[in-house]
mmCIF file with all atom_site columns, C-alpha atoms in Angstrom:
data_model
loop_
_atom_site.group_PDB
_atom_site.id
_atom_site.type_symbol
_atom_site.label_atom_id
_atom_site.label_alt_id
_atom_site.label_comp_id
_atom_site.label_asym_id
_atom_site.label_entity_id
_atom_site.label_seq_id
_atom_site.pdbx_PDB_ins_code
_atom_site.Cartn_x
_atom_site.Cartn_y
_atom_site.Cartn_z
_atom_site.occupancy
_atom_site.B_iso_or_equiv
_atom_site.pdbx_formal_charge
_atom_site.auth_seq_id
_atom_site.auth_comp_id
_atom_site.auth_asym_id
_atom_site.auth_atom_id
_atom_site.pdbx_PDB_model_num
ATOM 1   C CA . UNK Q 1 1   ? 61.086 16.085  -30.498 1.00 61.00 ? 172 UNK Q CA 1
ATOM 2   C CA . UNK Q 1 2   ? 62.291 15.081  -33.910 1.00 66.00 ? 173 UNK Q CA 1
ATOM 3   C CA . UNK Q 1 3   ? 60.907 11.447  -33.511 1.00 71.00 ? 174 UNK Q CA 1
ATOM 4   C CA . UNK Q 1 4   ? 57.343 12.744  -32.261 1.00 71.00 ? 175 UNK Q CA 1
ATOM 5   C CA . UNK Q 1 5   ? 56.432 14.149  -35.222 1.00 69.00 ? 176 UNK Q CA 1
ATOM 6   C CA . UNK Q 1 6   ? 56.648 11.199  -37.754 1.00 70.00 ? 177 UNK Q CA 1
ATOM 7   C CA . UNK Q 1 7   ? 55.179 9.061   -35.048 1.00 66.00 ? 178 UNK Q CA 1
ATOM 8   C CA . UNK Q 1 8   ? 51.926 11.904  -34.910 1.00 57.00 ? 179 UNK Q CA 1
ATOM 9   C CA . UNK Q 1 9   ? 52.395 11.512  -38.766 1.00 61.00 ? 180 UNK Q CA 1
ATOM 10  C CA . UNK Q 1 10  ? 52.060 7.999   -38.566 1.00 62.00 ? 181 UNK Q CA 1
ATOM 11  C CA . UNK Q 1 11  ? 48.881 8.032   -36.444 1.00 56.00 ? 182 UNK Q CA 1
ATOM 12  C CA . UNK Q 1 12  ? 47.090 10.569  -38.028 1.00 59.00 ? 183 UNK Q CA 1
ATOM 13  C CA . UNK Q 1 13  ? 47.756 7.926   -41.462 1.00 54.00 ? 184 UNK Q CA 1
ATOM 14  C CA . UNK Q 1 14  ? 46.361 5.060   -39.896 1.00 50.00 ? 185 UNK Q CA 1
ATOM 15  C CA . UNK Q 1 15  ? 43.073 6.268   -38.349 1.00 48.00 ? 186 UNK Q CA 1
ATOM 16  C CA . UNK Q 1 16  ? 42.789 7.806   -41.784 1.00 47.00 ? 187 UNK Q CA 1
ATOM 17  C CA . UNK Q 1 17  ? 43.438 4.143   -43.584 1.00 50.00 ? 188 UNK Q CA 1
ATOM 18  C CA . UNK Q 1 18  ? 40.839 3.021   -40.726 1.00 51.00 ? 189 UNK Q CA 1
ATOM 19  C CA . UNK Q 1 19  ? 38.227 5.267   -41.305 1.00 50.00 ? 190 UNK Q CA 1
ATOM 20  C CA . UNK Q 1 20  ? 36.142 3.632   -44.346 1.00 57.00 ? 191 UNK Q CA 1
ATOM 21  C CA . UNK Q 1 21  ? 36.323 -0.170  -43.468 1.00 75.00 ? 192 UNK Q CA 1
ATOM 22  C CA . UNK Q 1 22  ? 33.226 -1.239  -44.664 1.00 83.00 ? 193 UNK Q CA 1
ATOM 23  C CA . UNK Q 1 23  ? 31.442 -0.829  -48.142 1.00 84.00 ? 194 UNK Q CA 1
ATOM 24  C CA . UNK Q 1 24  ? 28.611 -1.639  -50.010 1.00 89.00 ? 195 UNK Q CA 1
ATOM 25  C CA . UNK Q 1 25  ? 28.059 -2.765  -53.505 1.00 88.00 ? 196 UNK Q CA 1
ATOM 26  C CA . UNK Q 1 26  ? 24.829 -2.668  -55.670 1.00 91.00 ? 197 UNK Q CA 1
ATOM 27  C CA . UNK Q 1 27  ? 24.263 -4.232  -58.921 1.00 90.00 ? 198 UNK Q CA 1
ATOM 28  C CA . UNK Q 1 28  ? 21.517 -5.475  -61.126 1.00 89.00 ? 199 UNK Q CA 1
ATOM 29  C CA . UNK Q 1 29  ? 20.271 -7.738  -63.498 1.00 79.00 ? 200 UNK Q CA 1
ATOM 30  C CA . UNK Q 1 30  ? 21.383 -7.075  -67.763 1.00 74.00 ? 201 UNK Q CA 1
ATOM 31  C CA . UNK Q 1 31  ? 20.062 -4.454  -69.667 1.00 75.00 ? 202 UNK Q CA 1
ATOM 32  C CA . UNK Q 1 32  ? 19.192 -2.310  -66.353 1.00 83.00 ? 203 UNK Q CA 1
ATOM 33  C CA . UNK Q 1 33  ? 20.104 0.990   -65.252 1.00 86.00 ? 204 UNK Q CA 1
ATOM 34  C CA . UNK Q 1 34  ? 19.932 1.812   -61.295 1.00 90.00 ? 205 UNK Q CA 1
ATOM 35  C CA . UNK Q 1 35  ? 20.608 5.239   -59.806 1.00 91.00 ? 206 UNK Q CA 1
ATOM 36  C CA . UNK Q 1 36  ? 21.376 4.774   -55.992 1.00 92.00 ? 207 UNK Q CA 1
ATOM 37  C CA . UNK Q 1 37  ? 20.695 6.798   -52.875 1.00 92.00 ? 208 UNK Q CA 1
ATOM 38  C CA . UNK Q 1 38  ? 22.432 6.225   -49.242 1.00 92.00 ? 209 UNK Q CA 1
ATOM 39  C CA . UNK Q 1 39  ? 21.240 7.894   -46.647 1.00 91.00 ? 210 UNK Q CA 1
ATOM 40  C CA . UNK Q 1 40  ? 19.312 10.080  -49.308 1.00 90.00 ? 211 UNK Q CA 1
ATOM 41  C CA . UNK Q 1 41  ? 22.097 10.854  -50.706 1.00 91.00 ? 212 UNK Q CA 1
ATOM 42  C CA . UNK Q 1 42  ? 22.265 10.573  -54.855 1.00 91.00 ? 213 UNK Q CA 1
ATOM 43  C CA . UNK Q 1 43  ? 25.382 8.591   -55.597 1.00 89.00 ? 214 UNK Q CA 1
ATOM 44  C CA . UNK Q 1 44  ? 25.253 7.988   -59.272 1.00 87.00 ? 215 UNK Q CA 1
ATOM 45  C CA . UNK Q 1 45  ? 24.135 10.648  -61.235 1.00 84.00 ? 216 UNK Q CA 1
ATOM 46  C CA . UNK Q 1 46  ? 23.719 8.596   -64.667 1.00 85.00 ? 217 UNK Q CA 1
ATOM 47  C CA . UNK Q 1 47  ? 22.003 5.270   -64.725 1.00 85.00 ? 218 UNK Q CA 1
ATOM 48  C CA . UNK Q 1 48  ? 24.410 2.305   -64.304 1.00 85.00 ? 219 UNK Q CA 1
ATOM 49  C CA . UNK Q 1 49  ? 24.738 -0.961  -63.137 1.00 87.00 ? 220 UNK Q CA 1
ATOM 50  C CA . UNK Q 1 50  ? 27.178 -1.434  -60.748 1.00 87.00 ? 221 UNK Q CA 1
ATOM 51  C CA . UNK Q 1 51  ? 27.709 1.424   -57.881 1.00 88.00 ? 222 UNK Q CA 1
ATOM 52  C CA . UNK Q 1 52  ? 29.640 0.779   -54.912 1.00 86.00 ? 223 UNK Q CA 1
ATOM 53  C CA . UNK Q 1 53  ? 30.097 3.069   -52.065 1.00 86.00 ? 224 UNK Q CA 1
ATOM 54  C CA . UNK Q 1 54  ? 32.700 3.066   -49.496 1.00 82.00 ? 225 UNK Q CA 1
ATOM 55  C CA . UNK Q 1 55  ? 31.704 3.692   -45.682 1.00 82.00 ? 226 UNK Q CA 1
ATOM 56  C CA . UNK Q 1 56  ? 31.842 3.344   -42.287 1.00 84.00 ? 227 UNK Q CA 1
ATOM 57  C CA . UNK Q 1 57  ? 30.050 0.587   -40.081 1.00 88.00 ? 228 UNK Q CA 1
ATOM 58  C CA . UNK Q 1 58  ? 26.719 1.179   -39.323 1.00 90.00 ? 229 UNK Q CA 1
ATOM 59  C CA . UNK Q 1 59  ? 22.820 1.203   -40.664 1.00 93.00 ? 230 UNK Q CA 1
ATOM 60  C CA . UNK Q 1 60  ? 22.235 2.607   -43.765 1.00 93.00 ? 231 UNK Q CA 1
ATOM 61  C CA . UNK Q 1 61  ? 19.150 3.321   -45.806 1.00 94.00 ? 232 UNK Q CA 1
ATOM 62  C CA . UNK Q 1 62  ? 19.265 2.005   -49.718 1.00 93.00 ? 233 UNK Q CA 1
ATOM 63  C CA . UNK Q 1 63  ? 16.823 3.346   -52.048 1.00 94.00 ? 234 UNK Q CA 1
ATOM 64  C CA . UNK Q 1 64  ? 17.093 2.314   -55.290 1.00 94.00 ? 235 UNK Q CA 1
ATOM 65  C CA . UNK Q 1 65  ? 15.513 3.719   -58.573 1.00 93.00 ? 236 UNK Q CA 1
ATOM 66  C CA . UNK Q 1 66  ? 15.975 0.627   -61.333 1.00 92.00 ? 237 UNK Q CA 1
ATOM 67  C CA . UNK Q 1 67  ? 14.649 1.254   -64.746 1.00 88.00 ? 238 UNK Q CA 1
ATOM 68  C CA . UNK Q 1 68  ? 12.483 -2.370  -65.367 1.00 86.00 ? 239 UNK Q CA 1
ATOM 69  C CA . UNK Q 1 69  ? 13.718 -3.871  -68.860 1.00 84.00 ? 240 UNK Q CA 1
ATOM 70  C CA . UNK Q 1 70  ? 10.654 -5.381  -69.970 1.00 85.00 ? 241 UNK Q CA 1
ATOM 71  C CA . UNK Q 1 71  ? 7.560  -2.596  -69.512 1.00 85.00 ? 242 UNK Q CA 1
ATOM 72  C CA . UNK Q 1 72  ? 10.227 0.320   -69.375 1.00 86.00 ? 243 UNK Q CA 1
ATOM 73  C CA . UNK Q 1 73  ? 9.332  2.203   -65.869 1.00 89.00 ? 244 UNK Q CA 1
ATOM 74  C CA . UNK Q 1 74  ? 11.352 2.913   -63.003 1.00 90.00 ? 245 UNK Q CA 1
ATOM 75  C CA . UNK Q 1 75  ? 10.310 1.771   -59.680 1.00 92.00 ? 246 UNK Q CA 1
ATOM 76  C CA . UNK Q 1 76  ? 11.939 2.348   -56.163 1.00 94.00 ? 247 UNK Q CA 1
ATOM 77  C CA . UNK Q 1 77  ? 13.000 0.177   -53.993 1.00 94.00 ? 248 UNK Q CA 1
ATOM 78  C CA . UNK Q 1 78  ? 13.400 0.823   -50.760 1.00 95.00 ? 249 UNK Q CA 1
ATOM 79  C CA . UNK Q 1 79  ? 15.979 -1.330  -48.283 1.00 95.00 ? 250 UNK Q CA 1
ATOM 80  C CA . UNK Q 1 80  ? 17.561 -0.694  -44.613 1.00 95.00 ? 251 UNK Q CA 1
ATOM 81  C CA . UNK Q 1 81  ? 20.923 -2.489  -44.346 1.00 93.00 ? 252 UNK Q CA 1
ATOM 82  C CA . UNK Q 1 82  ? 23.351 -3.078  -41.777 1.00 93.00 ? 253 UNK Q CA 1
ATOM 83  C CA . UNK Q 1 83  ? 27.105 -2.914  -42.609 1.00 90.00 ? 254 UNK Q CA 1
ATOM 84  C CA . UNK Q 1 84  ? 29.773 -4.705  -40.186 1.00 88.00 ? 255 UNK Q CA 1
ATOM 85  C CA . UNK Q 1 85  ? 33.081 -3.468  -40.014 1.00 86.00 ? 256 UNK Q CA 1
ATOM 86  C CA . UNK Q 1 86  ? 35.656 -4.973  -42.330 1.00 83.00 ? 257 UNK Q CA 1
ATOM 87  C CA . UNK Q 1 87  ? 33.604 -6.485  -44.825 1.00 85.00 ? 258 UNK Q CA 1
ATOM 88  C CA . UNK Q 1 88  ? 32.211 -5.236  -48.071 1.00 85.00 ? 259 UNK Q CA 1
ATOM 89  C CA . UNK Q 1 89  ? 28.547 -6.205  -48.397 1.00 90.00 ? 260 UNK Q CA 1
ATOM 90  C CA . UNK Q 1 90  ? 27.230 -6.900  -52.426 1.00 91.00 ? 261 UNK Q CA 1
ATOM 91  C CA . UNK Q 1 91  ? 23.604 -6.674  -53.052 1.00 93.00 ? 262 UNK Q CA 1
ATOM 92  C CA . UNK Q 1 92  ? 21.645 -7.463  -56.090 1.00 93.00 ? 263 UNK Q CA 1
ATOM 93  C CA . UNK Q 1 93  ? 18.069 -5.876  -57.751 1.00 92.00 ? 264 UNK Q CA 1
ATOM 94  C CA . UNK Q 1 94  ? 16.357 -9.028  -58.814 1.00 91.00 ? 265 UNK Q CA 1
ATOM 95  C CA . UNK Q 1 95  ? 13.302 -8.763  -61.113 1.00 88.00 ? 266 UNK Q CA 1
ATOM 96  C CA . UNK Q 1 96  ? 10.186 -11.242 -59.168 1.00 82.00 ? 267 UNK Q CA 1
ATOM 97  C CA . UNK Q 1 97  ? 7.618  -11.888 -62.305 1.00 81.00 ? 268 UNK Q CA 1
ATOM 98  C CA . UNK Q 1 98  ? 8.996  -9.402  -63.903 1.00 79.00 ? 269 UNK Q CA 1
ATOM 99  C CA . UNK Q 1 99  ? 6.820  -6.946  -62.265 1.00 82.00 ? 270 UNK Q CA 1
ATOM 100 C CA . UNK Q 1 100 ? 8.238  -5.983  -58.944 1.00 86.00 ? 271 UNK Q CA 1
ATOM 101 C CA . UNK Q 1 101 ? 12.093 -5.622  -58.343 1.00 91.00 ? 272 UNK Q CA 1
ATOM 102 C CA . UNK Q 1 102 ? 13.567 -6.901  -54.752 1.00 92.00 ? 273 UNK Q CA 1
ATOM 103 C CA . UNK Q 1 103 ? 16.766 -6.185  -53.203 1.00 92.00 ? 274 UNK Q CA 1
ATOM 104 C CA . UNK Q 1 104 ? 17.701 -9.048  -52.075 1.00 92.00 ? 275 UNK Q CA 1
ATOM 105 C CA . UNK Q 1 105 ? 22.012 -9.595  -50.303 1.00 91.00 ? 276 UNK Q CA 1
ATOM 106 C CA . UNK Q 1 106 ? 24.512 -11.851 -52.646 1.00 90.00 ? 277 UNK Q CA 1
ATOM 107 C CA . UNK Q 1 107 ? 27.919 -11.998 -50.718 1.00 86.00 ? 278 UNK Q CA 1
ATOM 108 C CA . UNK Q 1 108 ? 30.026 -10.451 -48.216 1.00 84.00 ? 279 UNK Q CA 1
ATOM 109 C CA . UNK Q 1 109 ? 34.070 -9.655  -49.099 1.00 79.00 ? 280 UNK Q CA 1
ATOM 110 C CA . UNK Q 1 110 ? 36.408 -8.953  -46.339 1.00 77.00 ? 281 UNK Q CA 1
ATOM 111 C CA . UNK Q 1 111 ? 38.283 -5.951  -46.943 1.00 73.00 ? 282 UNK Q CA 1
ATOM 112 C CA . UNK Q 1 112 ? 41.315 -7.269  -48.080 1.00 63.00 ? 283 UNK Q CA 1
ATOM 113 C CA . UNK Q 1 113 ? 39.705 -8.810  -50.894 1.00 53.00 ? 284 UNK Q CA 1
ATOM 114 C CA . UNK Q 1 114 ? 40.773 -6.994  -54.501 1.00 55.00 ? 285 UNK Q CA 1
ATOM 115 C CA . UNK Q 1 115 ? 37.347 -5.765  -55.230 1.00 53.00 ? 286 UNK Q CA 1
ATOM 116 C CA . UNK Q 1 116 ? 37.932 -3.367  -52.261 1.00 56.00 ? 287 UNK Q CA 1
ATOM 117 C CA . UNK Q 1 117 ? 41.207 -2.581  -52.499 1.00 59.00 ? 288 UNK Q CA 1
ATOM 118 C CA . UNK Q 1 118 ? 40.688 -0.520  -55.884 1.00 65.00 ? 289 UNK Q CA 1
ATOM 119 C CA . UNK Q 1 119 ? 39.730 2.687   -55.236 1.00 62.00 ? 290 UNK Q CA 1
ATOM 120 C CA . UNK Q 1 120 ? 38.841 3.456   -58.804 1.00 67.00 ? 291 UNK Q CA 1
ATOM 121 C CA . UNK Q 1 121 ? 35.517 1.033   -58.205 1.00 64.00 ? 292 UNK Q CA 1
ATOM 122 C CA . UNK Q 1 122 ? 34.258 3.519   -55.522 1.00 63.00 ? 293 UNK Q CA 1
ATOM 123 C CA . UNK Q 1 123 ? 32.359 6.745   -55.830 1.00 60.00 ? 294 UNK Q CA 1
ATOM 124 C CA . UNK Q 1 124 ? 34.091 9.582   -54.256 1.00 57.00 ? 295 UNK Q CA 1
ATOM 125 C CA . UNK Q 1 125 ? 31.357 11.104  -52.138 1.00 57.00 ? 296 UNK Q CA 1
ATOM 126 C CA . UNK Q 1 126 ? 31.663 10.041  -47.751 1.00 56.00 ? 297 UNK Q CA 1
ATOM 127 C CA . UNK Q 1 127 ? 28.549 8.790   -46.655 1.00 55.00 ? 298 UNK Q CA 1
ATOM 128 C CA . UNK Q 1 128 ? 27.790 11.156  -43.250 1.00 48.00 ? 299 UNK Q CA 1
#
């Protein structure tokens, strides 16, 4: 009895270290701002440029409202992306003619990697 319950402790630790194994990154071009939505959920409430969410495996759907640098209006973009389990996927608003902004993917990190091993980089919402 006394060795069952740190071994429960120990399992109920690791599916918890197991549960957000994936993550996705978002960032744009200088002199941008970008507020984010997963799922239609608002991540970032003030404009940034880099916002990273942590999250479980699955398909998500990105919609992103980037502020264009050059005539001054926000457009949405609009993206469905799949995220595999283990890595951290980066994507990247990219400006085409300066007129219409694309979301377009720039890298995959495993997890072990030391951008997602901070937790400070991360918002602190779950994505459902």
């Amino acid at each position: 009895m006394k060795t069952l319950l740190p071994v429960l402790l120990l399992l109920i630790g690791a599916t918890r270290a197991f549960a957000y194994d994936s993550g996705i990154a978002i960032q744009t071009e200088d002199r941008t701002g970008i507020l984010v939505s997963v799922n239609g959920k608002l991540y970032n409430k003030q404009p940034g440029k880099v916002v990273r969410v942590r999250s479980m495996p699955g398909l998500f759907h990105l919609e992103v409202k980037v502020l264009n640098p050059w005539n001054k209006q926000w457009y949405i973009v609009r993206k469905d992306v799949r995220v595999e389990k283990g890595f951290e996927f980066q994507y990247k608003v990219v400006f085409v003619n300066k007129l219409k902004p694309e979301i377009i993917e720039v890298k995959k990190y495993p997890i072990y990697s030391k951008y997602f091993l901070n937790p400070n980089l991360y918002n602190r919402h779950p994505v459902s």
